PDB file of C-alpha atoms in Angstrom:
ATOM      1  CA  UNK A   1      22.949  11.735  56.750  1.00 52.00           C
ATOM      2  CA  UNK A   2      19.177  11.487  57.073  1.00 52.00           C
ATOM      3  CA  UNK A   3      18.791  14.379  54.625  1.00 47.00           C
ATOM      4  CA  UNK A   4      21.001  12.614  52.044  1.00 42.00           C
ATOM      5  CA  UNK A   5      18.892   9.403  52.248  1.00 49.00           C
ATOM      6  CA  UNK A   6      15.717  11.405  51.638  1.00 48.00           C
ATOM      7  CA  UNK A   7      17.266  13.049  48.566  1.00 46.00           C
ATOM      8  CA  UNK A   8      18.364   9.666  47.189  1.00 49.00           C
ATOM      9  CA  UNK A   9      14.914   8.188  47.850  1.00 44.00           C
ATOM     10  CA  UNK A  10      13.268  11.168  46.130  1.00 43.00           C
ATOM     11  CA  UNK A  11      15.629  10.851  43.139  1.00 43.00           C
ATOM     12  CA  UNK A  12      14.948   7.122  42.914  1.00 40.00           C
ATOM     13  CA  UNK A  13      11.173   7.683  43.098  1.00 40.00           C
ATOM     14  CA  UNK A  14      11.392  10.376  40.420  1.00 39.00           C
ATOM     15  CA  UNK A  15      13.375   8.016  38.184  1.00 40.00           C
ATOM     16  CA  UNK A  16      10.815   5.246  38.635  1.00 35.00           C
ATOM     17  CA  UNK A  17       7.934   7.619  37.846  1.00 36.00           C
ATOM     18  CA  UNK A  18       9.699   8.986  34.746  1.00 35.00           C
ATOM     19  CA  UNK A  19      10.436   5.474  33.501  1.00 35.00           C
ATOM     20  CA  UNK A  20       6.802   4.479  34.000  1.00 36.00           C
ATOM     21  CA  UNK A  21       5.575   7.609  32.199  1.00 34.00           C
ATOM     22  CA  UNK A  22       7.897   6.993  29.248  1.00 33.00           C
ATOM     23  CA  UNK A  23       6.803   3.365  29.019  1.00 34.00           C
ATOM     24  CA  UNK A  24       3.142   4.368  29.001  1.00 33.00           C
ATOM     25  CA  UNK A  25       3.706   7.045  26.355  1.00 34.00           C
ATOM     26  CA  UNK A  26       5.747   4.800  24.046  1.00 32.00           C
ATOM     27  CA  UNK A  27       4.032   3.259  21.015  1.00 35.00           C
ATOM     28  CA  UNK A  28       2.502  -0.166  21.473  1.00 33.00           C
ATOM     29  CA  UNK A  29       4.245  -3.379  20.634  1.00 30.00           C
ATOM     30  CA  UNK A  30       5.122  -3.984  17.017  1.00 31.00           C
ATOM     31  CA  UNK A  31       4.307  -7.661  17.326  1.00 34.00           C
ATOM     32  CA  UNK A  32       1.637  -9.080  15.055  1.00 44.00           C
ATOM     33  CA  UNK A  33      -1.866  -9.594  16.410  1.00 46.00           C
ATOM     34  CA  UNK A  34      -2.452 -12.959  18.095  1.00 46.00           C
ATOM     35  CA  UNK A  35      -3.704 -15.758  15.846  1.00 52.00           C
ATOM     36  CA  UNK A  36      -7.433 -15.596  15.243  1.00 51.00           C
ATOM     37  CA  UNK A  37      -7.683 -11.885  16.021  1.00 47.00           C
ATOM     38  CA  UNK A  38      -7.915  -9.053  13.527  1.00 49.00           C
ATOM     39  CA  UNK A  39      -4.859  -6.797  13.244  1.00 52.00           C
ATOM     40  CA  UNK A  40      -5.116  -3.494  15.086  1.00 81.00           C
ATOM     41  CA  UNK A  41      -4.755  -1.561  11.823  1.00 95.00           C
ATOM     42  CA  UNK A  42      -6.685  -2.653   8.720  1.00 97.00           C
ATOM     43  CA  UNK A  43      -4.359  -3.911   5.984  1.00 98.00           C
ATOM     44  CA  UNK A  44      -4.683  -2.970   2.323  1.00 98.00           C
ATOM     45  CA  UNK A  45      -4.106  -6.166   0.334  1.00 98.00           C
ATOM     46  CA  UNK A  46      -5.216  -5.262  -3.185  1.00 97.00           C
ATOM     47  CA  UNK A  47      -6.954  -2.902  -5.568  1.00 98.00           C
ATOM     48  CA  UNK A  48      -8.944  -3.697  -8.687  1.00 97.00           C
ATOM     49  CA  UNK A  49     -11.175  -1.960 -11.168  1.00 97.00           C
ATOM     50  CA  UNK A  50     -13.808  -2.813 -13.761  1.00 98.00           C
ATOM     51  CA  UNK A  51     -16.066  -1.134 -16.272  1.00 97.00           C
ATOM     52  CA  UNK A  52     -19.842  -1.563 -16.220  1.00 97.00           C
ATOM     53  CA  UNK A  53     -22.596  -0.199 -18.476  1.00 97.00           C
ATOM     54  CA  UNK A  54     -23.121   3.050 -16.548  1.00 98.00           C
ATOM     55  CA  UNK A  55     -20.208   3.204 -14.112  1.00 98.00           C
ATOM     56  CA  UNK A  56     -16.592   2.205 -13.544  1.00 98.00           C
ATOM     57  CA  UNK A  57     -15.731   0.670 -10.184  1.00 98.00           C
ATOM     58  CA  UNK A  58     -12.600   0.812  -8.032  1.00 98.00           C
ATOM     59  CA  UNK A  59     -12.383  -1.733  -5.205  1.00 98.00           C
ATOM     60  CA  UNK A  60      -9.752  -1.596  -2.461  1.00 98.00           C
ATOM     61  CA  UNK A  61      -9.454  -5.002  -0.807  1.00 98.00           C
ATOM     62  CA  UNK A  62      -8.794  -4.964   2.937  1.00 98.00           C
ATOM     63  CA  UNK A  63      -8.108  -7.357   5.772  1.00 97.00           C
ATOM     64  CA  UNK A  64      -9.016  -6.626   9.370  1.00 96.00           C
ATOM     65  CA  UNK A  65     -11.778  -4.081   8.851  1.00 96.00           C
ATOM     66  CA  UNK A  66     -12.600  -1.068   6.730  1.00 97.00           C
ATOM     67  CA  UNK A  67     -10.884   2.149   7.847  1.00 97.00           C
ATOM     68  CA  UNK A  68     -12.235   5.650   7.393  1.00 97.00           C
ATOM     69  CA  UNK A  69     -11.819   6.852   3.823  1.00 98.00           C
ATOM     70  CA  UNK A  70     -11.672  10.337   2.348  1.00 97.00           C
ATOM     71  CA  UNK A  71     -12.107  10.831  -1.373  1.00 98.00           C
ATOM     72  CA  UNK A  72     -11.074  14.303  -2.489  1.00 98.00           C
ATOM     73  CA  UNK A  73     -10.841  16.066  -5.835  1.00 98.00           C
ATOM     74  CA  UNK A  74      -7.263  17.273  -6.348  1.00 98.00           C
ATOM     75  CA  UNK A  75      -5.623  19.213  -9.199  1.00 97.00           C
ATOM     76  CA  UNK A  76      -2.781  16.663  -9.582  1.00 97.00           C
ATOM     77  CA  UNK A  77      -1.461  13.451  -8.013  1.00 98.00           C
ATOM     78  CA  UNK A  78       1.791  13.216  -6.058  1.00 97.00           C
ATOM     79  CA  UNK A  79       3.600  10.412  -4.224  1.00 96.00           C
ATOM     80  CA  UNK A  80       3.278  10.726  -0.447  1.00 94.00           C
ATOM     81  CA  UNK A  81       6.600  11.484   1.179  1.00 89.00           C
ATOM     82  CA  UNK A  82       8.658  12.350  -1.902  1.00 93.00           C
ATOM     83  CA  UNK A  83       6.159  14.681  -3.560  1.00 95.00           C
ATOM     84  CA  UNK A  84       7.091  13.225  -6.955  1.00 97.00           C
ATOM     85  CA  UNK A  85       4.363  13.654  -9.587  1.00 97.00           C
ATOM     86  CA  UNK A  86       2.375  10.505 -10.427  1.00 97.00           C
ATOM     87  CA  UNK A  87       2.596   9.848 -14.191  1.00 95.00           C
ATOM     88  CA  UNK A  88      -1.103   9.283 -14.924  1.00 96.00           C
ATOM     89  CA  UNK A  89      -2.671  11.127 -17.838  1.00 93.00           C
ATOM     90  CA  UNK A  90      -5.893  12.914 -17.039  1.00 96.00           C
ATOM     91  CA  UNK A  91      -7.486  16.301 -16.502  1.00 97.00           C
ATOM     92  CA  UNK A  92      -9.274  15.453 -13.251  1.00 98.00           C
ATOM     93  CA  UNK A  93      -8.058  13.449 -10.265  1.00 98.00           C
ATOM     94  CA  UNK A  94      -9.365  11.879  -7.077  1.00 98.00           C
ATOM     95  CA  UNK A  95      -7.203  11.205  -4.049  1.00 98.00           C
ATOM     96  CA  UNK A  96      -8.371   8.252  -1.935  1.00 98.00           C
ATOM     97  CA  UNK A  97      -6.949   8.212   1.625  1.00 98.00           C
ATOM     98  CA  UNK A  98      -7.592   5.330   4.011  1.00 98.00           C
ATOM     99  CA  UNK A  99      -6.866   5.857   7.731  1.00 98.00           C
ATOM    100  CA  UNK A 100      -5.910   4.112   9.882  1.00 98.00           C
ATOM    101  CA  UNK A 101      -4.534   1.629   7.374  1.00 98.00           C
ATOM    102  CA  UNK A 102      -1.274   0.057   6.265  1.00 98.00           C
ATOM    103  CA  UNK A 103      -0.088  -1.796   3.189  1.00 98.00           C
ATOM    104  CA  UNK A 104       2.637  -3.609   5.117  1.00 96.00           C
ATOM    105  CA  UNK A 105       3.035  -5.796   8.168  1.00 95.00           C
ATOM    106  CA  UNK A 106       4.761  -4.470  11.242  1.00 90.00           C
ATOM    107  CA  UNK A 107       7.779  -6.516  10.173  1.00 94.00           C
ATOM    108  CA  UNK A 108       7.965  -4.333   7.049  1.00 93.00           C
ATOM    109  CA  UNK A 109       6.767  -7.019   4.628  1.00 96.00           C
ATOM    110  CA  UNK A 110       4.312  -5.613   2.086  1.00 96.00           C
ATOM    111  CA  UNK A 111       0.691  -6.807   2.111  1.00 97.00           C
ATOM    112  CA  UNK A 112      -0.468  -4.905  -0.971  1.00 97.00           C
ATOM    113  CA  UNK A 113      -0.527  -7.189  -4.020  1.00 94.00           C
ATOM    114  CA  UNK A 114      -2.163  -4.810  -6.486  1.00 92.00           C
ATOM    115  CA  UNK A 115      -0.590  -2.555  -9.080  1.00 92.00           C
ATOM    116  CA  UNK A 116       1.480   0.454  -8.079  1.00 96.00           C
ATOM    117  CA  UNK A 117       0.390   2.253 -11.245  1.00 97.00           C
ATOM    118  CA  UNK A 118      -1.923   1.170 -14.045  1.00 97.00           C
ATOM    119  CA  UNK A 119      -3.369   2.941 -17.047  1.00 97.00           C
ATOM    120  CA  UNK A 120      -6.871   1.869 -18.036  1.00 96.00           C
ATOM    121  CA  UNK A 121      -9.085   2.427 -21.029  1.00 93.00           C
ATOM    122  CA  UNK A 122     -12.413   2.419 -19.231  1.00 97.00           C
ATOM    123  CA  UNK A 123     -15.141   4.937 -20.072  1.00 97.00           C
ATOM    124  CA  UNK A 124     -14.439   7.113 -16.978  1.00 98.00           C
ATOM    125  CA  UNK A 125     -11.371   5.754 -15.161  1.00 98.00           C
ATOM    126  CA  UNK A 126      -8.117   6.384 -17.041  1.00 98.00           C
ATOM    127  CA  UNK A 127      -5.640   5.264 -14.419  1.00 98.00           C
ATOM    128  CA  UNK A 128      -5.080   4.192 -10.832  1.00 98.00           C
ATOM    129  CA  UNK A 129      -1.954   4.450  -8.681  1.00 98.00           C
ATOM    130  CA  UNK A 130      -1.006   3.603  -5.137  1.00 98.00           C
ATOM    131  CA  UNK A 131       0.613   6.845  -4.024  1.00 98.00           C
ATOM    132  CA  UNK A 132       1.471   6.202  -0.397  1.00 97.00           C
ATOM    133  CA  UNK A 133       1.727   3.930   2.626  1.00 97.00           C
ATOM    134  CA  UNK A 134       2.983   6.156   5.390  1.00 93.00           C
ATOM    135  CA  UNK A 135       2.245   6.739   9.092  1.00 93.00           C
ATOM    136  CA  UNK A 136      -1.145   5.039   9.155  1.00 96.00           C
ATOM    137  CA  UNK A 137      -2.373   6.345   5.791  1.00 97.00           C
ATOM    138  CA  UNK A 138      -2.655   4.403   2.554  1.00 98.00           C
ATOM    139  CA  UNK A 139      -3.307   6.636  -0.435  1.00 98.00           C
ATOM    140  CA  UNK A 140      -4.418   5.985  -4.011  1.00 98.00           C
ATOM    141  CA  UNK A 141      -4.905   8.359  -6.896  1.00 98.00           C
ATOM    142  CA  UNK A 142      -7.347   7.954  -9.790  1.00 98.00           C
ATOM    143  CA  UNK A 143      -7.255   9.826 -13.114  1.00 98.00           C
ATOM    144  CA  UNK A 144     -10.138  10.874 -15.385  1.00 98.00           C
ATOM    145  CA  UNK A 145     -10.615  12.860 -18.601  1.00 97.00           C
ATOM    146  CA  UNK A 146     -13.785  14.528 -17.305  1.00 97.00           C
ATOM    147  CA  UNK A 147     -14.900  15.612 -13.826  1.00 98.00           C
ATOM    148  CA  UNK A 148     -15.948  12.400 -12.040  1.00 98.00           C
ATOM    149  CA  UNK A 149     -19.307  11.962 -10.384  1.00 98.00           C
ATOM    150  CA  UNK A 150     -18.917   9.202  -7.819  1.00 98.00           C
ATOM    151  CA  UNK A 151     -20.343   7.450  -4.773  1.00 98.00           C
ATOM    152  CA  UNK A 152     -18.513   5.446  -2.129  1.00 98.00           C
ATOM    153  CA  UNK A 153     -19.522   2.589   0.124  1.00 98.00           C
ATOM    154  CA  UNK A 154     -18.106  -0.359   2.033  1.00 98.00           C
ATOM    155  CA  UNK A 155     -18.721  -4.071   1.717  1.00 97.00           C
ATOM    156  CA  UNK A 156     -17.990  -6.796   4.267  1.00 96.00           C
ATOM    157  CA  UNK A 157     -16.999 -10.485   4.164  1.00 96.00           C
ATOM    158  CA  UNK A 158     -14.467  -9.799   2.736  1.00 97.00           C
ATOM    159  CA  UNK A 159     -13.789  -6.180   3.690  1.00 98.00           C
ATOM    160  CA  UNK A 160     -13.735  -3.702   0.777  1.00 98.00           C
ATOM    161  CA  UNK A 161     -13.912   0.012   0.094  1.00 98.00           C
ATOM    162  CA  UNK A 162     -15.703   0.774  -3.181  1.00 98.00           C
ATOM    163  CA  UNK A 163     -15.920   3.823  -5.435  1.00 98.00           C
ATOM    164  CA  UNK A 164     -18.400   3.834  -8.342  1.00 98.00           C
ATOM    165  CA  UNK A 165     -17.735   6.504 -10.970  1.00 98.00           C
ATOM    166  CA  UNK A 166     -20.742   7.309 -13.178  1.00 98.00           C
ATOM    167  CA  UNK A 167     -20.516   7.629 -16.968  1.00 97.00           C
ATOM    168  CA  UNK A 168     -22.877   7.526 -19.927  1.00 96.00           C
ATOM    169  CA  UNK A 169     -24.378   4.155 -20.823  1.00 96.00           C
ATOM    170  CA  UNK A 170     -21.923   2.307 -23.057  1.00 96.00           C
ATOM    171  CA  UNK A 171     -23.963  -0.903 -23.326  1.00 94.00           C
ATOM    172  CA  UNK A 172     -26.756   0.342 -25.554  1.00 80.00           C
ATOM    173  CA  UNK A 173     -26.895   2.799 -28.431  1.00 61.00           C
TER     174      UNK A 173
END
């Protein structure tokens, strides 16, 4: 009888330890951040673009911080997840990946209010598309007729990720 009690106690202790381990390994709560505190993951809320005399600018508007960003030259643009081609005309493309970032609330409601796909007639930038919001990555693609020369930086208050794409001076002859 004593041996049976020990086995039950050991099984119960093992169950408690397994439950605790699973609870610790599970993802955090999906509740929104408390009022007055920044969300745990920066949110992408918009994207805009403009032409200037010697550069075109892409600005990704954020809330809750500026995540890491990778800007990479790619041969073509594809939608994250589906792999569908992005219908932007161009010969050269940049993929812009923000991580960790989201373009939706934990409830599933979208936070991104910018265009999903836009064609532009700027000197360098020919189009911009949001190509993904998946597993902590928000991705954009930009299209160009010629190989882009660019620089990136961040701005604060409000939070923004900026890409300036150089082109010849279009303001003076």
